[in-house]
Amino acid sequence: MKFTCLSKGGGFHFPPCHMLNVSGFRVLFDCPLDLSALTIFAPIPTDSRTIGDEESSDFAIRESVDTEAGVRKRQKIEKPIDANCLIYAQPWYKTVNNLHLWNVSFIDVVLISSPMGMLGLPYLTRNKDFSAKIYVTEAAARLGQLMMEDLVSMHMEYRQFYGPEESSVPQWMKSEEFELLPSALRKMVLGKDGTELGGWMPLYSAAHLKDCMTKVKKLRYAEETCYNGTLVIKAISSGLEIGACNWMINSPKRNIAYVSGSIFDSGHAMDFDYHALQGSDMIIYSDFSTLLTTEDNEQSTSSDDNNNWEELTKSLSNNDESSEEREKLAFICSCAIDSVKSGGSVLIPIDQIGVLLQLLEQISIFLKSSGLEIPIYIISSVAEELLAYTNIIPEWLCKQRQEKLFSGESLFAHVELIKEKKIHVFPAVHSPKLLINWQEPCVVFCPHWSLRLGPAVHLLRRWCRDPNSLLVLEDETDADIALLPFKPMSMKLGNALVKLQKVKPLLKTLQPKSVLFPEDLGNRVSFTNINSFSVSHYSENETLRIPSLKESSELEIATDLASQLHWSNLKQRNLNITRLKGELLIDQGKHRLLSGNEQDGSSQNKPILHWGSPDPENLLAALSKMGINGHVEQSMTDAESDEACIVHVQDPNKALIEVTATGTIISAADEDLASRIFEAIVNVLEGI
């Protein structure tokens, strides 16, 4: 088995990407986009200037930048980064660069772990050489599709401003242009080692997206599917997001569990089903987000006793994560109430669907308890469809949400809030109905968290200089670069959620035989006192070879075939052996031998199979018992004498037996003598 980490990702919105070669098949885990890299581009201007004025202004800015760049080149001085350093062009999108180094025709299976993990999938499916099977849960497929449709819709604003995409490489990707960028932006474009430029691609079209979704096979949690009769694949809930999952792969040589970002006690999605991962031969741990919290988690268990099941289970089932999540939600809501009380508005460009749904509930509760009649707006091209979908999928939600269904309540509060007209949903900021309904102060949920696309850009420009307004950012957002086009900022800032992880107690509970663990986490989590499994560390863009855990595969034999078996004992190896005839099938990851269409006869009618070379001394003894006399002549070189010799037969007639490593040759004029010598050789050799 071979394992390659193509990208360690960058958090919730940019999950890791891996390639696994198991049982001769290449399996790709996730195909994300690094949307945080969009911050190198300038957003579309929203002021009153015309496009022509803006173009002339941009030209003046670039002329100034070019002049300053020449001075900086000569003086080797780094210019302070500001909004003028951003790229004024239609953005391209950063894919997993190392994935482009692989021939897509060799990929057999693609497993998608979350809606965010499929945002780059159309880049693969539009390739004519791509033929892999794509597996994703039903909920993740639908949510991922909506996210991609919204991304394509928001990108259209750029196209309307800059015109059609350039057919060739855009100006900003030319090497001389990189000299104009500050080092921080240049690193985002080229990567640490300066090799990631090839990962930038123009955004796919709506047609590419539609074609991509037709090639996706949708699964439910715990539903088994079999690829090519060999790999049995199953999705297990991870709790990270609605429809997000971990993967179980059963192959003839090992059972593999792929563990992505997971939450044990989620406030919206079905909880992490870690029990389903027990019994795995190998666990691939891929969640790099634990870098933020693993130091505290080392104290999560007081014992290194691997068999202390009760203690380990208790440490996993506590409510640390849900309480942390609730506290953070309450903090954001209290900040929002303070802002609207002082006359400011609240902008929440959060794309984590679960967080958004919970914030909608909590903020409405806080507003009601404060006696405030403040409108809540949701602005997105897919908002209406998204909110409707999240209220008809109880099987993908946590137990608390499912209980609401049984009691006749809505799964999420936004259904009732929309009916009461406390929440208003609009497809765009320029929607006529929104302009008529608009009131301030207000609370607005909208895309995009990069602050380069969609309604967030327009609303942030409106409120960025209002000290009473509040902007809630995703934790992954680099605020310094993201806010460059909106400075000077007077707006207050808040952050979204940080999720806890429990790495060590999880792995101790699952008790695998071996674990693949990120090298970056190796110094943060110690397994020195754990003897139940081996740990191998992997790093980005390096291939790790893992030996098979089984020397052979199991074979299931049909009953009618098994009844025909006639066993022989191999004396030299102390092994029982038999021969049979049937049809070999590989199905559901298991080897099966079935009766063929032609029924084979009894073992007595089968020609005997022999192997090995006869021992000369044993052969002479067998010949002597049959009245045949001879002697051994070593005619080979000393180096070959142990493997080959010649036996001369004098009586009753002359014959020659040549024994070599590859065969035994009988030379005799008397056919009857040759047959008797053959019988003697058969008696010396083992056969069935």
Coordinates of C-alpha atoms in Angstrom, one line a residue, residues 124-387:
L124 CA -11.4 16.7 -12.5
T125 CA -14.7 15.6 -14.1
R126 CA -14.3 18.0 -17.1
N127 CA -11.1 16.2 -18.0
K128 CA -11.9 13.7 -20.8
D129 CA -9.4 11.2 -19.4
F130 CA -11.1 11.1 -16.0
S131 CA -13.2 8.0 -15.4
A132 CA -13.1 7.4 -11.7
K133 CA -16.1 6.5 -9.5
I134 CA -17.0 9.4 -7.2
Y135 CA -18.7 8.6 -3.8
V136 CA -20.2 11.2 -1.5
T137 CA -23.1 11.3 0.9
E138 CA -26.5 12.5 -0.3
A139 CA -26.5 15.6 2.0
A140 CA -22.9 16.6 1.3
A141 CA -23.5 16.3 -2.5
R142 CA -26.5 18.6 -2.3
L143 CA -24.9 21.2 0.0
G144 CA -21.7 21.0 -2.0
Q145 CA -23.6 21.6 -5.2
L146 CA -25.4 24.6 -3.8
M147 CA -22.0 26.1 -2.6
M148 CA -20.5 25.6 -6.1
E149 CA -23.6 27.2 -7.7
D150 CA -23.3 30.2 -5.4
L151 CA -19.6 30.5 -6.2
V152 CA -20.3 30.5 -9.9
S153 CA -23.0 33.1 -9.4
M154 CA -20.8 35.4 -7.3
H155 CA -18.0 35.1 -9.8
M156 CA -20.3 36.5 -12.6
E157 CA -20.0 39.9 -11.0
Y158 CA -16.3 39.9 -11.8
R159 CA -17.0 38.8 -15.4
Q160 CA -19.4 41.6 -15.9
F161 CA -16.9 44.1 -14.7
Y162 CA -13.7 42.8 -16.4
G163 CA -15.3 41.1 -19.4
P164 CA -14.7 37.6 -20.7
E165 CA -11.7 35.7 -19.3
E166 CA -8.4 35.9 -21.2
S167 CA -7.7 33.0 -23.5
S168 CA -4.1 33.0 -22.6
V169 CA -2.3 33.4 -19.3
P170 CA -3.5 36.6 -17.6
Q171 CA -1.1 39.4 -17.1
W172 CA -0.8 39.0 -13.3
M173 CA 0.6 35.5 -13.7
K174 CA 3.7 36.7 -15.6
S175 CA 6.9 36.5 -13.8
E176 CA 7.7 40.2 -14.0
E177 CA 4.4 40.9 -12.2
F178 CA 5.3 38.9 -9.2
E179 CA 8.1 41.4 -8.5
L180 CA 5.4 44.0 -7.8
L181 CA 3.8 41.9 -5.1
P182 CA 4.8 42.1 -1.4
S183 CA 6.3 38.9 -0.1
A184 CA 3.1 37.9 1.8
L185 CA 1.0 38.0 -1.4
R186 CA 3.8 36.4 -3.5
K187 CA 3.9 33.5 -1.0
M188 CA 0.1 33.0 -1.3
V189 CA 0.5 32.9 -5.1
L190 CA 3.6 30.7 -5.4
G191 CA 3.6 28.8 -2.1
K192 CA 6.5 28.4 0.2
D193 CA 8.8 26.8 -2.3
G194 CA 7.6 28.9 -5.3
T195 CA 6.1 25.9 -7.2
E196 CA 2.3 26.4 -6.8
L197 CA 1.6 28.7 -9.7
G198 CA 0.4 25.7 -11.7
G199 CA -2.4 25.1 -9.3
W200 CA -4.2 28.3 -10.3
M201 CA -7.2 27.8 -12.6
P202 CA -10.0 29.9 -14.1
L203 CA -13.3 29.0 -12.4
Y204 CA -15.4 26.2 -14.0
S205 CA -18.7 27.0 -15.7
A206 CA -22.2 26.2 -14.7
A207 CA -22.2 23.5 -17.4
H208 CA -19.1 21.9 -16.0
L209 CA -20.8 21.9 -12.6
K210 CA -24.0 20.3 -13.9
D211 CA -22.0 17.6 -15.7
C212 CA -19.9 16.9 -12.6
M213 CA -23.0 16.2 -10.4
T214 CA -24.2 13.6 -12.9
K215 CA -21.1 11.6 -12.3
V216 CA -21.5 11.5 -8.5
K217 CA -22.8 8.4 -6.7
K218 CA -24.6 9.3 -3.6
L219 CA -24.6 7.2 -0.4
R220 CA -26.3 7.2 3.0
Y221 CA -24.5 6.8 6.2
A222 CA -23.4 3.2 6.8
E223 CA -24.5 2.2 3.3
E224 CA -22.0 -0.2 1.7
T225 CA -20.9 0.0 -1.9
C226 CA -18.4 -2.2 -3.7
Y227 CA -15.9 -1.0 -6.2
N228 CA -14.7 -3.5 -8.8
G229 CA -15.7 -6.4 -6.5
T230 CA -12.6 -5.7 -4.3
L231 CA -13.0 -2.5 -2.2
V232 CA -16.0 -2.3 0.1
I233 CA -16.6 1.4 0.9
K234 CA -18.8 2.9 3.6
A235 CA -19.4 6.5 4.8
I236 CA -19.5 7.1 8.6
S237 CA -20.8 10.3 10.1
S238 CA -18.1 12.7 11.4
G239 CA -20.2 15.4 13.0
L240 CA -18.3 18.2 11.3
E241 CA -21.0 19.4 9.0
I242 CA -24.3 18.1 7.6
G243 CA -23.4 15.1 5.4
A244 CA -19.7 15.2 6.4
C245 CA -18.2 11.8 6.9
N246 CA -15.2 9.6 7.5
W247 CA -14.6 6.6 5.3
M248 CA -14.2 2.8 5.9
I249 CA -12.5 0.8 3.1
N250 CA -12.4 -3.0 3.4
S251 CA -9.9 -4.6 1.1
P252 CA -8.7 -8.3 0.9
K253 CA -5.5 -7.4 2.7
R254 CA -6.6 -4.8 5.3
N255 CA -9.4 -2.7 6.7
I256 CA -8.7 1.1 6.5
A257 CA -10.4 3.9 8.3
Y258 CA -10.0 7.5 7.0
V259 CA -10.6 10.0 9.8
S260 CA -11.1 13.6 8.7
G261 CA -12.2 16.6 10.8
S262 CA -14.7 15.2 13.4
I263 CA -16.8 16.5 16.2
F264 CA -18.0 14.1 18.9
D265 CA -21.0 16.2 20.1
S266 CA -22.4 18.4 17.3
G267 CA -25.2 21.0 17.7
H268 CA -26.6 20.4 14.3
A269 CA -25.1 17.4 12.4
M270 CA -25.2 13.7 13.3
D271 CA -22.5 13.1 15.9
F272 CA -19.2 11.4 15.1
D273 CA -19.9 7.7 14.9
Y274 CA -16.5 6.5 16.1
H275 CA -17.8 3.1 17.2
A276 CA -18.1 2.2 13.5
L277 CA -14.4 2.7 13.0
Q278 CA -13.4 0.0 15.6
G279 CA -11.7 -3.1 14.4
S280 CA -9.8 -1.2 11.6
D281 CA -6.4 -2.6 10.7
M282 CA -5.2 0.9 9.9
I283 CA -6.4 4.5 10.6
I284 CA -5.4 7.4 8.4
Y285 CA -5.7 10.4 10.6
S286 CA -5.9 13.5 8.3
D287 CA -7.2 16.3 10.5
F288 CA -4.5 19.0 10.7
S289 CA -6.8 21.4 12.6
T290 CA -5.9 19.7 15.8
L291 CA -2.7 21.7 15.8
L292 CA -4.7 24.4 17.7
T293 CA -5.8 22.2 20.6
T294 CA -3.7 19.1 21.0
E295 CA -1.6 20.4 23.8
D296 CA -4.7 20.6 26.1
N297 CA -6.0 17.3 24.8
E298 CA -2.9 15.5 26.1
Q299 CA -4.4 15.9 29.6
S300 CA -7.8 14.4 28.5
T301 CA -7.0 11.0 29.9
S302 CA -5.4 10.2 33.2
S303 CA -4.3 6.7 32.3
D304 CA -2.3 5.1 29.5
D305 CA -4.0 1.8 30.1
N306 CA -5.2 0.8 26.6
N307 CA -7.8 -1.6 28.1
N308 CA -9.5 1.0 30.3
W309 CA -12.5 1.2 28.0
E310 CA -14.8 2.9 30.5
E311 CA -12.4 5.8 31.1
L312 CA -11.6 6.3 27.4
T313 CA -15.3 6.2 26.4
K314 CA -16.2 8.7 29.1
S315 CA -13.4 11.1 27.9
L316 CA -14.9 11.0 24.4
S317 CA -18.5 11.4 25.3
N318 CA -18.2 14.5 27.5
N319 CA -19.7 17.7 26.2
D320 CA -16.6 19.9 26.0
E321 CA -17.1 20.6 22.3
S322 CA -20.8 21.4 22.5
S323 CA -20.4 23.7 25.5
E324 CA -17.5 25.5 23.8
E325 CA -19.6 25.9 20.7
R326 CA -22.6 27.3 22.7
E327 CA -20.3 29.7 24.6
K328 CA -18.9 31.1 21.4
L329 CA -22.3 31.4 19.8
A330 CA -23.6 33.3 22.9
F331 CA -20.5 35.6 22.8
I332 CA -21.1 36.4 19.2
C333 CA -24.8 37.1 19.8
S334 CA -24.1 39.3 22.8
C335 CA -21.7 41.4 20.7
A336 CA -24.3 41.6 17.9
I337 CA -26.9 42.9 20.4
D338 CA -24.5 45.5 21.7
S339 CA -23.9 46.7 18.1
V340 CA -27.6 47.1 17.2
K341 CA -28.4 48.7 20.5
S342 CA -25.8 51.4 19.6
G343 CA -27.3 51.9 16.2
G344 CA -24.8 49.7 14.2
S345 CA -25.5 46.8 11.9
V346 CA -24.0 43.3 12.0
L347 CA -22.4 41.6 9.0
I348 CA -21.9 37.8 9.2
P349 CA -20.2 36.4 6.1
I350 CA -20.0 32.8 7.4
D351 CA -20.3 29.9 5.0
Q352 CA -20.3 27.1 7.6
I353 CA -23.8 26.0 7.2
G354 CA -24.2 24.5 10.6
V355 CA -22.8 27.6 12.3
L356 CA -25.1 29.8 10.2
L357 CA -28.2 27.9 11.2
Q358 CA -27.4 27.9 14.9
L359 CA -26.5 31.6 14.8
L360 CA -29.9 32.4 13.2
E361 CA -31.6 30.7 16.1
Q362 CA -29.5 32.3 18.8
I363 CA -29.5 35.8 17.5
S364 CA -33.3 35.8 17.1
I365 CA -33.6 34.6 20.7
F366 CA -31.2 37.3 22.0
L367 CA -33.1 40.0 20.0
K368 CA -36.4 38.9 21.4
S369 CA -35.1 38.8 25.0
S370 CA -33.7 42.3 24.5
G371 CA -37.0 43.7 23.1
L372 CA -35.4 44.7 19.8
E373 CA -37.3 44.6 16.5
I374 CA -34.3 44.3 14.2
P375 CA -34.7 42.6 10.8
I376 CA -32.5 39.7 9.9
Y377 CA -31.5 39.4 6.2
I378 CA -30.1 36.4 4.4
I379 CA -28.7 37.3 1.0
S380 CA -27.5 34.6 -1.3
S381 CA -28.4 33.2 -4.7
V382 CA -29.0 29.8 -3.1
A383 CA -30.3 30.9 0.3
E384 CA -33.9 30.0 -0.2
E385 CA -33.1 26.5 -1.6
L386 CA -30.5 25.9 1.1
L387 CA -32.8 26.8 4.0

